[in-house]
Structures are given as structure tokens and as C-alpha cells.
Coordinates of C-alpha atoms in Angstrom, one line a residue:
M16 CA -22.1 -3.8 24.8
Y17 CA -20.1 -7.4 25.0
S18 CA -21.6 -8.2 21.5
V19 CA -18.8 -6.0 20.4
F20 CA -16.6 -8.3 20.9
R21 CA -18.3 -11.1 19.1
N22 CA -18.0 -8.6 16.0
L23 CA -14.3 -8.2 16.2
A24 CA -14.0 -11.7 16.2
I25 CA -15.9 -12.7 13.1
I26 CA -14.3 -9.7 11.4
I27 CA -10.9 -10.5 12.4
L28 CA -10.9 -14.1 11.5
S29 CA -13.1 -13.9 8.1
A30 CA -10.7 -10.8 7.0
K31 CA -7.5 -12.9 7.7
F32 CA -9.3 -15.8 6.1
F33 CA -10.5 -14.4 2.8
G34 CA -7.2 -12.2 2.9
L35 CA -5.2 -15.5 2.3
V36 CA -7.8 -16.3 -0.1
A37 CA -7.4 -13.3 -2.3
R38 CA -3.5 -13.5 -1.7
K39 CA -3.5 -16.9 -3.1
F40 CA -5.3 -15.8 -6.5
K41 CA -2.4 -13.2 -6.8
A42 CA -5.0 -10.5 -5.9
P43 CA -4.1 -7.9 -3.0
Q44 CA -5.0 -9.1 0.7
V45 CA -7.2 -5.6 1.2
V46 CA -9.1 -7.1 -1.4
G47 CA -10.1 -10.0 0.4
E48 CA -10.5 -7.9 3.5
I49 CA -13.3 -6.0 1.6
I50 CA -14.9 -9.0 0.6
A51 CA -15.0 -10.7 4.1
G52 CA -16.9 -7.4 5.3
L53 CA -19.3 -7.8 2.2
I54 CA -19.9 -11.3 3.3
I55 CA -20.6 -11.1 6.9
G56 CA -22.3 -7.5 6.7
P57 CA -25.7 -6.6 5.5
C58 CA -25.1 -7.4 1.8
L59 CA -25.1 -11.1 2.6
L60 CA -24.9 -12.9 5.9
N61 CA -26.0 -10.2 7.9
L62 CA -23.5 -11.1 11.2
V63 CA -22.0 -8.0 11.8
H64 CA -23.2 -4.5 11.1
I65 CA -21.1 -1.3 11.6
S66 CA -21.1 0.7 14.9
D67 CA -19.4 3.7 16.7
T68 CA -16.9 1.0 18.3
I69 CA -16.1 -0.6 14.8
S70 CA -15.8 3.0 13.4
I71 CA -13.4 4.2 15.7
F72 CA -10.9 0.8 15.4
A73 CA -11.2 1.3 11.8
E74 CA -10.2 5.1 12.0
I75 CA -7.4 4.5 14.3
G76 CA -6.6 1.6 11.1
V77 CA -6.4 4.2 8.7
V78 CA -4.6 6.7 10.8
L79 CA -1.7 4.2 11.7
L80 CA -1.8 3.1 8.0
M81 CA -0.8 6.3 6.6
F82 CA 1.7 6.8 9.5
S83 CA 3.3 3.4 8.3
T84 CA 3.3 4.6 4.4
G85 CA 5.1 7.8 5.6
L86 CA 7.6 6.0 7.8
G87 CA 8.3 3.7 4.8
T88 CA 9.1 6.7 2.8
N89 CA 12.7 7.1 1.6
L90 CA 13.4 10.8 1.7
K91 CA 16.6 10.9 0.0
E92 CA 15.5 8.9 -3.1
L93 CA 12.4 10.9 -3.2
I94 CA 14.6 14.4 -2.9
K95 CA 17.3 12.6 -5.9
A96 CA 14.3 12.0 -7.9
G97 CA 13.2 15.8 -7.9
P98 CA 11.7 17.7 -11.0
I99 CA 11.0 14.7 -13.3
A100 CA 9.4 12.7 -10.5
T101 CA 7.5 15.6 -9.5
L102 CA 6.2 16.4 -12.8
I103 CA 5.1 13.2 -13.7
A104 CA 3.4 12.8 -10.2
C105 CA 1.4 16.5 -10.8
V106 CA 0.1 15.4 -14.3
G107 CA -0.7 11.9 -12.7
V108 CA -2.8 13.7 -10.5
A109 CA -4.3 16.2 -12.9
V110 CA -5.3 13.8 -15.9
P111 CA -7.3 11.4 -13.6
L112 CA -8.7 14.4 -11.6
A113 CA -10.3 16.0 -14.5
G114 CA -11.3 12.4 -16.3
G115 CA -12.9 11.5 -13.1
T116 CA -14.8 14.6 -12.7
L117 CA -15.9 14.4 -16.8
L118 CA -17.1 11.2 -16.0
Y119 CA -19.4 11.6 -13.3
S120 CA -20.8 14.9 -15.1
L121 CA -21.1 13.1 -18.4
F122 CA -23.3 10.2 -16.2
Y123 CA -25.4 13.0 -14.0
G124 CA -24.8 15.9 -16.2
F125 CA -22.9 19.1 -15.6
S126 CA -23.6 21.2 -12.7
A127 CA -22.4 24.5 -11.6
L128 CA -19.1 25.3 -10.5
G129 CA -19.2 25.2 -6.3
S130 CA -22.1 23.5 -6.5
Q131 CA -22.7 20.0 -4.0
E132 CA -22.8 18.2 -7.1
F133 CA -19.9 19.7 -8.8
Y134 CA -18.0 18.5 -5.6
R135 CA -19.1 15.1 -5.8
A136 CA -18.1 14.7 -9.3
L137 CA -14.8 16.5 -8.7
F138 CA -14.5 13.7 -5.7
I139 CA -14.7 11.3 -8.0
G140 CA -11.7 12.3 -9.6
T141 CA -9.9 12.9 -6.2
I142 CA -10.6 8.9 -5.8
M143 CA -8.4 8.3 -9.0
T144 CA -5.7 10.3 -8.5
A145 CA -4.1 8.2 -5.7
T146 CA -1.7 5.4 -6.6
S147 CA -0.6 1.8 -4.4
V148 CA 3.2 2.4 -3.9
S149 CA 3.6 -1.2 -2.4
I150 CA 2.3 -3.4 -5.4
T151 CA 4.9 -1.2 -7.8
V152 CA 7.6 -1.5 -5.4
A153 CA 7.2 -5.7 -4.9
T154 CA 7.0 -5.7 -9.1
L155 CA 10.0 -4.0 -9.9
Q156 CA 12.1 -5.5 -7.0
E157 CA 11.1 -8.9 -8.7
L158 CA 12.0 -7.6 -12.4
G159 CA 15.3 -6.2 -10.6
H160 CA 14.4 -2.5 -11.9
L161 CA 13.9 -1.1 -8.4
K162 CA 17.1 0.3 -8.1
S163 CA 17.4 1.8 -11.7
F164 CA 16.8 5.2 -12.9
L165 CA 13.2 4.2 -14.7
G166 CA 12.4 2.4 -11.0
T167 CA 13.6 5.0 -8.7
T168 CA 11.6 7.6 -11.1
I169 CA 8.6 5.3 -10.5
V170 CA 8.4 4.6 -7.0
S171 CA 9.4 8.4 -6.3
A172 CA 6.8 9.7 -8.5
A173 CA 4.2 7.4 -6.9
V174 CA 5.0 8.7 -3.2
I175 CA 5.0 12.5 -4.4
D176 CA 1.3 11.4 -6.3
D177 CA 0.2 10.4 -2.9
V178 CA 1.3 13.3 -1.0
I179 CA -0.1 15.3 -3.9
G180 CA -3.5 13.5 -3.8
I181 CA -3.7 13.9 0.1
V182 CA -3.6 17.8 -0.6
V183 CA -6.0 17.5 -3.4
L184 CA -8.3 15.5 -1.1
T185 CA -7.8 17.9 1.9
C186 CA -9.0 20.6 -0.3
V187 CA -12.2 19.0 -1.9
L188 CA -13.3 17.6 1.8
G189 CA -13.0 21.5 3.2
A190 CA -14.5 23.0 0.2
S191 CA -17.4 20.3 -0.2
S192 CA -18.3 19.9 3.8
G193 CA -21.1 22.1 3.9
T194 CA -19.5 24.1 6.6
G195 CA -19.4 27.4 4.5
T196 CA -15.6 27.1 4.1
G197 CA -14.7 28.5 0.6
L198 CA -11.9 27.1 -1.6
G199 CA -9.9 29.9 -0.4
K200 CA -10.0 29.6 3.0
V201 CA -9.4 25.4 3.0
L202 CA -6.4 26.6 0.7
M203 CA -5.1 28.7 3.7
N204 CA -5.7 26.4 6.0
T205 CA -3.8 23.8 4.1
V206 CA -0.7 25.9 3.9
L207 CA -0.9 26.9 7.3
F208 CA -1.1 23.4 8.4
F209 CA 1.5 22.7 6.5
A210 CA 3.8 25.4 7.5
T211 CA 3.1 24.5 11.1
A212 CA 3.9 20.6 10.3
I213 CA 7.4 21.8 9.1
G214 CA 7.8 23.8 12.3
V215 CA 6.5 20.8 14.9
G216 CA 8.1 18.5 12.3
I217 CA 12.1 20.0 12.8
I218 CA 11.5 20.3 16.3
A219 CA 9.8 16.6 17.1
H220 CA 12.6 15.1 14.4
F221 CA 15.6 16.5 16.7
A222 CA 13.9 15.4 19.8
M223 CA 13.0 11.9 18.5
K224 CA 16.9 11.8 17.1
W225 CA 18.1 12.7 20.5
L226 CA 15.9 9.9 22.3
D227 CA 16.7 7.5 19.6
K228 CA 20.7 7.7 20.4
R229 CA 19.8 7.0 24.2
N230 CA 17.2 4.5 23.9
P231 CA 18.1 2.3 20.4
H232 CA 15.6 -0.3 19.6
T233 CA 13.3 0.1 22.5
Q234 CA 9.4 0.1 23.2
R235 CA 9.6 3.8 23.9
I236 CA 10.9 4.8 20.9
T237 CA 7.6 3.0 19.3
I238 CA 5.3 4.7 22.0
V239 CA 6.4 8.1 21.6
S240 CA 6.4 8.0 17.6
M241 CA 2.8 6.6 17.7
A242 CA 2.0 9.4 20.1
F243 CA 3.5 11.8 17.6
C244 CA 1.3 10.4 15.0
F245 CA -2.1 10.5 16.6
A246 CA -1.0 14.2 17.9
M247 CA -0.7 15.0 14.2
A248 CA -3.6 13.8 13.1
Y249 CA -5.4 15.2 16.0
I250 CA -3.9 18.9 15.3
A251 CA -4.5 18.3 11.4
E252 CA -8.3 17.7 12.1
A253 CA -8.8 20.1 15.4
Y254 CA -7.3 23.2 14.4
F255 CA -6.9 23.4 10.5
G256 CA -10.0 21.2 9.5
I257 CA -7.4 18.8 7.5
A258 CA -8.1 15.1 6.8
D259 CA -6.4 13.4 10.3
I260 CA -4.9 10.9 7.8
T261 CA -2.6 13.9 6.2
G262 CA -1.6 14.4 9.9
A263 CA -0.8 10.7 10.5
Y264 CA 1.0 10.9 6.8
I265 CA 3.7 13.9 7.4
A266 CA 4.1 12.6 11.2
G267 CA 5.7 9.3 9.3
I268 CA 7.8 11.4 6.7
V269 CA 9.2 13.6 9.7
L270 CA 10.1 10.4 11.7
C271 CA 11.3 8.1 8.4
T272 CA 14.9 9.4 8.1
L273 CA 15.3 8.0 12.1
E274 CA 17.8 5.6 12.4
D275 CA 15.1 3.3 14.1
A276 CA 12.6 4.1 11.5
P277 CA 12.1 0.7 10.2
Y278 CA 12.0 -0.5 13.7
V279 CA 9.1 1.5 14.6
E280 CA 7.4 0.9 11.0
R281 CA 7.4 -2.9 12.1
R282 CA 6.3 -2.5 15.3
V283 CA 3.4 -0.6 14.2
D284 CA 2.7 -3.1 11.4
I285 CA 2.6 -5.7 14.0
S286 CA -0.4 -4.1 15.5
N287 CA -2.0 -2.6 12.8
Y288 CA -2.1 -5.3 10.3
V289 CA -3.4 -7.9 13.1
L290 CA -6.0 -5.9 14.5
F291 CA -6.6 -2.4 13.1
A292 CA -6.5 -2.3 9.3
P293 CA -8.3 -5.5 8.9
I294 CA -10.9 -3.9 10.8
F295 CA -10.7 -0.5 8.5
F296 CA -11.0 -2.5 5.4
A297 CA -13.8 -5.3 6.9
S298 CA -15.6 -2.0 7.6
I299 CA -15.6 -0.7 3.7
G300 CA -17.3 -4.0 2.8
L301 CA -20.0 -3.3 5.8
K302 CA -20.6 -0.1 4.3
T303 CA -20.9 -1.1 1.0
D304 CA -24.4 -0.5 -0.2
I305 CA -25.2 -3.0 -3.2
S306 CA -29.1 -2.9 -2.6
G307 CA -28.8 0.2 -4.7
L308 CA -27.0 -1.2 -7.7
T309 CA -28.8 -0.6 -10.9
P310 CA -27.4 -1.4 -14.4
E311 CA -26.9 2.7 -14.6
I312 CA -24.2 2.2 -11.4
L313 CA -22.9 -1.1 -12.9
L314 CA -21.8 0.5 -16.0
F315 CA -20.8 3.4 -14.1
S316 CA -18.1 1.2 -12.2
V317 CA -16.9 -0.4 -15.5
C318 CA -16.4 3.1 -17.1
F319 CA -14.8 4.3 -14.0
V320 CA -12.2 1.6 -13.9
V321 CA -11.2 2.2 -17.4
V322 CA -10.7 6.0 -17.3
A323 CA -9.1 5.6 -13.9
L324 CA -6.5 3.2 -16.0
I325 CA -6.5 5.0 -19.2
T326 CA -5.6 8.4 -17.5
K327 CA -3.3 7.4 -15.2
I328 CA -1.6 5.4 -18.2
I329 CA -1.5 8.7 -20.4
G330 CA -1.0 11.5 -17.9
C331 CA 2.1 9.3 -16.4
G332 CA 3.4 8.6 -19.7
L333 CA 3.1 11.7 -21.7
A334 CA 4.9 13.6 -18.6
A335 CA 7.4 10.6 -19.0
K336 CA 7.8 11.2 -22.5
I337 CA 8.2 15.1 -21.7
C338 CA 11.2 14.1 -19.8
R339 CA 12.7 12.4 -22.8
F340 CA 12.1 8.6 -21.8
S341 CA 11.7 6.5 -24.6
W342 CA 8.2 5.7 -25.7
G343 CA 8.9 2.3 -24.2
D344 CA 9.9 3.4 -20.9
S345 CA 6.9 6.0 -20.7
L346 CA 4.8 3.4 -21.0
K347 CA 6.3 1.5 -18.3
V348 CA 5.9 4.7 -16.4
G349 CA 2.4 4.9 -16.9
V350 CA 1.7 1.3 -16.3
G351 CA 3.7 1.7 -12.9
M352 CA 1.6 4.5 -11.9
M353 CA -1.8 2.8 -12.7
T354 CA -2.3 0.6 -9.3
R355 CA -4.7 1.7 -6.9
G356 CA -4.9 0.0 -3.3
E357 CA -5.3 1.6 0.3
V358 CA -5.3 5.0 -0.2
A359 CA -7.9 5.2 -2.8
L360 CA -10.2 3.3 -0.1
I361 CA -8.9 5.6 2.2
V362 CA -10.1 8.6 0.0
A363 CA -13.3 7.0 -1.0
Q364 CA -14.2 6.4 3.0
K365 CA -13.6 9.7 4.2
G366 CA -15.8 11.1 1.3
L367 CA -18.6 8.6 2.6
D368 CA -18.0 10.3 6.1
I369 CA -19.2 13.9 5.1
G370 CA -21.6 12.4 2.5
V371 CA -19.8 13.9 -0.3
V372 CA -20.3 10.2 -1.8
D373 CA -22.8 7.0 -1.8
S374 CA -21.6 3.9 -0.6
V375 CA -23.3 2.2 -3.5
Y376 CA -19.8 3.6 -5.1
F377 CA -18.0 1.3 -3.2
T378 CA -18.9 -0.8 -5.9
A379 CA -16.8 1.2 -8.8
V380 CA -13.5 1.4 -5.8
I381 CA -13.1 -2.0 -5.2
L382 CA -13.4 -2.9 -8.8
L383 CA -10.5 -0.4 -9.6
I384 CA -8.3 -2.1 -7.1
V385 CA -9.1 -5.7 -8.1
V386 CA -8.2 -4.7 -11.7
S387 CA -5.3 -2.3 -11.3
S388 CA -3.9 -4.8 -9.0
V389 CA -3.5 -8.0 -11.4
T390 CA -3.2 -6.2 -14.6
T391 CA -0.1 -3.8 -13.4
P392 CA 2.3 -7.0 -12.3
L393 CA 1.1 -8.5 -15.9
V394 CA 1.8 -5.6 -18.0
L395 CA 5.3 -4.7 -16.3
I396 CA 6.3 -8.2 -16.5
L397 CA 5.3 -8.4 -20.1
G398 CA 6.8 -5.2 -20.6
G399 CA 10.3 -5.6 -18.5
T400 CA 13.2 -8.1 -19.0
D401 CA 14.6 -10.7 -17.1
K402 CA 16.5 -9.8 -14.0
G403 CA 19.7 -11.2 -15.6
N404 CA 21.2 -13.1 -12.6
D405 CA 24.4 -14.9 -13.6
Y406 CA 24.2 -18.2 -12.0
S407 CA 27.4 -19.2 -13.7
E408 CA 29.3 -17.1 -11.0
I409 CA 28.4 -19.8 -8.2
E410 CA 28.1 -23.0 -10.1
E411 CA 31.6 -24.4 -9.1
L412 CA 30.7 -23.3 -5.3
V413 CA 27.4 -25.0 -5.7
K414 CA 28.8 -28.1 -6.9
K415 CA 31.6 -28.4 -4.2
K416 CA 29.8 -27.0 -1.3
V417 CA 25.8 -27.6 -1.6
H418 CA 24.2 -30.9 -1.8
A419 CA 20.8 -29.6 -1.7
L420 CA 18.7 -26.7 -3.1
I421 CA 15.2 -25.6 -2.2
F422 CA 13.6 -22.9 -4.9
L423 CA 11.1 -20.7 -3.3
G424 CA 8.8 -19.0 -5.5
V425 CA 6.1 -19.4 -7.7
D426 CA 7.8 -19.7 -10.8
N427 CA 11.4 -21.6 -10.5
T428 CA 12.0 -22.6 -14.3
K429 CA 14.9 -20.4 -14.8
L430 CA 16.7 -22.0 -11.4
H431 CA 15.9 -25.6 -12.4
G432 CA 17.0 -24.6 -16.4
F433 CA 20.5 -23.6 -14.7
F434 CA 20.8 -26.0 -11.8
D435 CA 19.3 -29.4 -12.4
G436 CA 21.6 -32.3 -12.9
K437 CA 24.6 -30.1 -11.0
V438 CA 23.0 -30.9 -7.2
P439 CA 21.8 -34.4 -5.6
V440 CA 18.7 -33.1 -4.4
I441 CA 16.7 -30.2 -5.8
E442 CA 12.9 -29.6 -4.5
D443 CA 10.4 -26.5 -5.0
A444 CA 8.4 -24.8 -2.1
R445 CA 5.4 -22.4 -2.0
S446 CA 5.7 -20.8 1.4
M447 CA 8.3 -20.0 3.8
E448 CA 7.0 -23.1 6.3
E449 CA 7.0 -25.7 3.6
A450 CA 10.9 -24.5 2.3
V451 CA 12.3 -24.5 6.1
A452 CA 10.3 -28.0 6.7
K453 CA 12.0 -29.4 3.7
A454 CA 15.6 -27.7 4.6
Y455 CA 15.2 -29.2 8.1
K456 CA 14.3 -32.6 6.5
L457 CA 17.1 -32.8 4.3
A458 CA 19.8 -31.1 6.6
E459 CA 22.6 -33.7 8.2
K460 CA 24.5 -32.8 11.3
G461 CA 26.7 -29.8 10.8
D462 CA 25.3 -28.6 7.7
T463 CA 24.5 -24.9 7.2
V464 CA 21.1 -23.9 6.0
L465 CA 21.4 -20.4 3.9
L466 CA 18.6 -18.1 3.0
S467 CA 20.1 -17.1 -0.2
P468 CA 19.8 -13.4 -1.6
C469 CA 19.9 -14.6 -5.5
C470 CA 16.1 -14.3 -5.9
A471 CA 13.7 -12.1 -4.3
S472 CA 10.6 -14.4 -4.5
F473 CA 8.3 -11.3 -4.6
D474 CA 5.4 -13.3 -5.5
L475 CA 5.6 -14.8 -2.2
F476 CA 6.6 -12.0 0.0
K477 CA 6.0 -8.1 0.8
S478 CA 9.8 -7.4 0.9
Y479 CA 13.3 -8.4 1.9
E480 CA 12.5 -7.4 5.4
D481 CA 9.2 -9.5 5.1
R482 CA 11.0 -12.5 3.8
G483 CA 13.7 -12.2 6.6
D484 CA 11.3 -12.5 9.4
Q485 CA 9.0 -15.2 7.5
F486 CA 12.1 -17.4 7.8
K487 CA 13.2 -16.4 11.3
A488 CA 9.9 -17.2 12.5
C489 CA 9.7 -20.7 11.0
V490 CA 13.0 -21.5 12.1
R491 CA 12.0 -20.9 15.9
N492 CA 8.9 -23.0 15.3
L493 CA 10.8 -25.9 14.3

């Protein structure tokens, strides 16, 4: 029994270490956490094996992850983008779904509609449908396009894409679970669930608004919100046969317009990203079976990545062109939508749980996440334009008031090009901790240290909030 604590210690430490290594190489942190699972699991060191306890922790992690995604949804922007984003999302789901199904069928043969092998092919397509919103948002912020119509359309389409993808996942899981439930019954259950979710959601929303007004920024808001998340996850799975992650995601959407939604999201993220989420991603590595890797599986994995990327670009890009975007902007929409991340892993995990996909195919999913996450920012940056910040507006003020500048980022070329020679001391920093330490050393008595909003530095931070939180934490640790 006590061995579980040893296993948890190994998982958390290794996941954090390899997550940081992945971040250093500009790959998503989740990739490092998956690799940690591969290294400490049966694939290599054989230190940790999957167990019921680890599986439960991982399930909590994925539920909280989807709840947090729902909480972070900007409902107003989602509604505003409207028909255009919805069309892009619909085509962006349909084309990869068809492409993945066709790819599997070409490799392993076409099967009769409704057969178990047909659902295996369909599930490969389902894995391809999900888009990673977070990576795209960070890239668009760095390029200064997030609040443009193009940026809003991409982000809104990505969010709607995930909603549609979850509905598709729900239908495919229900139809392929082997319980004898037909597709019509699954669709009926899905409609009934969403109808119930709307009714419960309206009541919960107004109840939470009342509670939020009486107890703003208190732990009880977070506690009640998390209870609602778990309740919706249970209701979805137990009463409608819908994936628990769907219930959690809907719970997040219901609460996303609360004043304290960002507060709740931060509190959920703290517990999830410290403990539960790393265990979930590491468990993917623990479950991945490379013993069954054959040249055929490796070839399939490469084709899987190529088809997943191309179908997203073609599907979303053509839909954008139909909506009268230019060819250049249509390509950016397609590229912006091709990233895969946590949701693709969640979908694959759900398929493994009911036996509709084998663990050996996690290799293809992991490869897709790495390639798409690294490629998308590069392509968007090459296809984008400079943020266009005009530093001349603050030039005189900087000359008169500033005696030291610290540039925080990976590429500070433009900042050096403008400010070099205009301020006595200019230094570079590659982390918030390094920047604050240098500021502390350079500052004189009575000086003000300002965290300037001129540059987002999203090569180092997840968001504006993350940057501010890190700054405050480093100052407190001085």
C-alpha cells in the first residue's frame, strides 16, 4: 500500500524535471511529462507501474483540466465570432475525422459500417479533430494578433472545435463501447444530456453569482465550483453514458462568466498542475506500449502526423476562404488550428479505457503533439507581421527617468536596436527570477522597478497573468 507514495514522488519529480527540459527546447511541457512516464515506466527503467490509485489520480487530473479549459472560455468572444468561427470549426472537425478514418482503413482494410474495426478507424479520426487552444493563443499574443478579427476568429474556432470534438468523442465512445447501444440512442443521450446541462447550468449559474457576490474571492467559491465540476462529471457518465470530461467542460462553461471565474481557474490550476495533471500526462507514458512497435506502426505514426496536419490546414483554410478571407489569412487560420495538445491525449486515453484503440498508437499521438506544437508557432511567426510597437512615444521619458533596462525574453533584438545607447545600463534576462535579481542589484534607494507591459514575452510565460504572478513571487522571495 505504501509503495503508492514512492510512486507518486517519482512521478511528480520526474514529470516536473522533464517538463522543464521540454520547455527549454520550446516544446510543450506536457511532452516532457509524457516522456517522464516513458522513462520511469515499463518502457525503460521499470520503476513505476500503472495502478488503480494512479489511474484515479490521473482521472481527477483530466477532469480538472477540462473544467479549467471551460472556465477559461471567453463566452462573449465565442458568441461574437459566430457563424464564421462555427463554420471553420465544423469543417476543421469533419475533414480530419474523415482523413483519420480513411488512413486507418487504408492501412488495415475497410470494414463494414458499425463493426468494431470501423469504430477503431473512426476513433483514429476522432483523435485528429482536437485543437490545442493554449499554444495558438500564446503565439497570437506574441505576434500582436490576438485581438484582431483574424486572431479572434482562430481562437473562437479552436474553442468551438473542441466543443464539437467532445460531442463527436461522446458519440463514438457510446457507439463503440460494445454495450449494444446504437448510434441513435447515443445521439439521443447526448441531446438529453446537453438539454439537462442547460437547465442545471442556468440554475447553477445564478446560484453561483449570488454566492460570488456574498463571498467574493474566498475559498468557498472555489470549493463549490469544484464540487459542481465533479457533480457534472458524475451526472454525465452515470446517467447519460457521456464522457465525464464532457460534464466537467460544460461545468466550466457554465461558470466562465462569473466575476471570480479567473480566481477559481487559478486556484484549480494550482492543485491540478502541481499534482493531478502531471500524473495524468505521466500515466500516458506509463501506459504506452513500445514493445509492439513494428515498422508498420512507425510508418503509420508518420502518416498519422502528416494527415492530421494537412487535413486541419485544408479543412480550416478552405472554410476561411469560403468566408472571404484572403488566401494568406486562410493559410494562417489553417496553421493556427493545427496544433494538438492535452485534448488529443484525453481523447486517446478515453479510447484506450474502453479498448477501442491500442496503447501502441500513443506513439503516433505523442509525435503529433510534438510536431504540431513546434511547427505551428514557427509557421505563424514566419507568416505573421511584426507587432509594430512604437517605442519612440516613450523615448524621451526613458532617457529622462530610466537608468537601467532589463529585457526579458528569448529574442530581444528589436529592443536592443532601439534602446541601445539611450540608457546607461541594458541587460538581458532569460527568466523572471534572473530579471528580478538583476533589477534588485541595479536599483538604488528610492528607485521604482516597473514590469513594463510593452512586450508580452510569451516565449517565457503562458499568459499575462502568469507573467505577473511570477514577478510577484520572485519579489516576495528576495
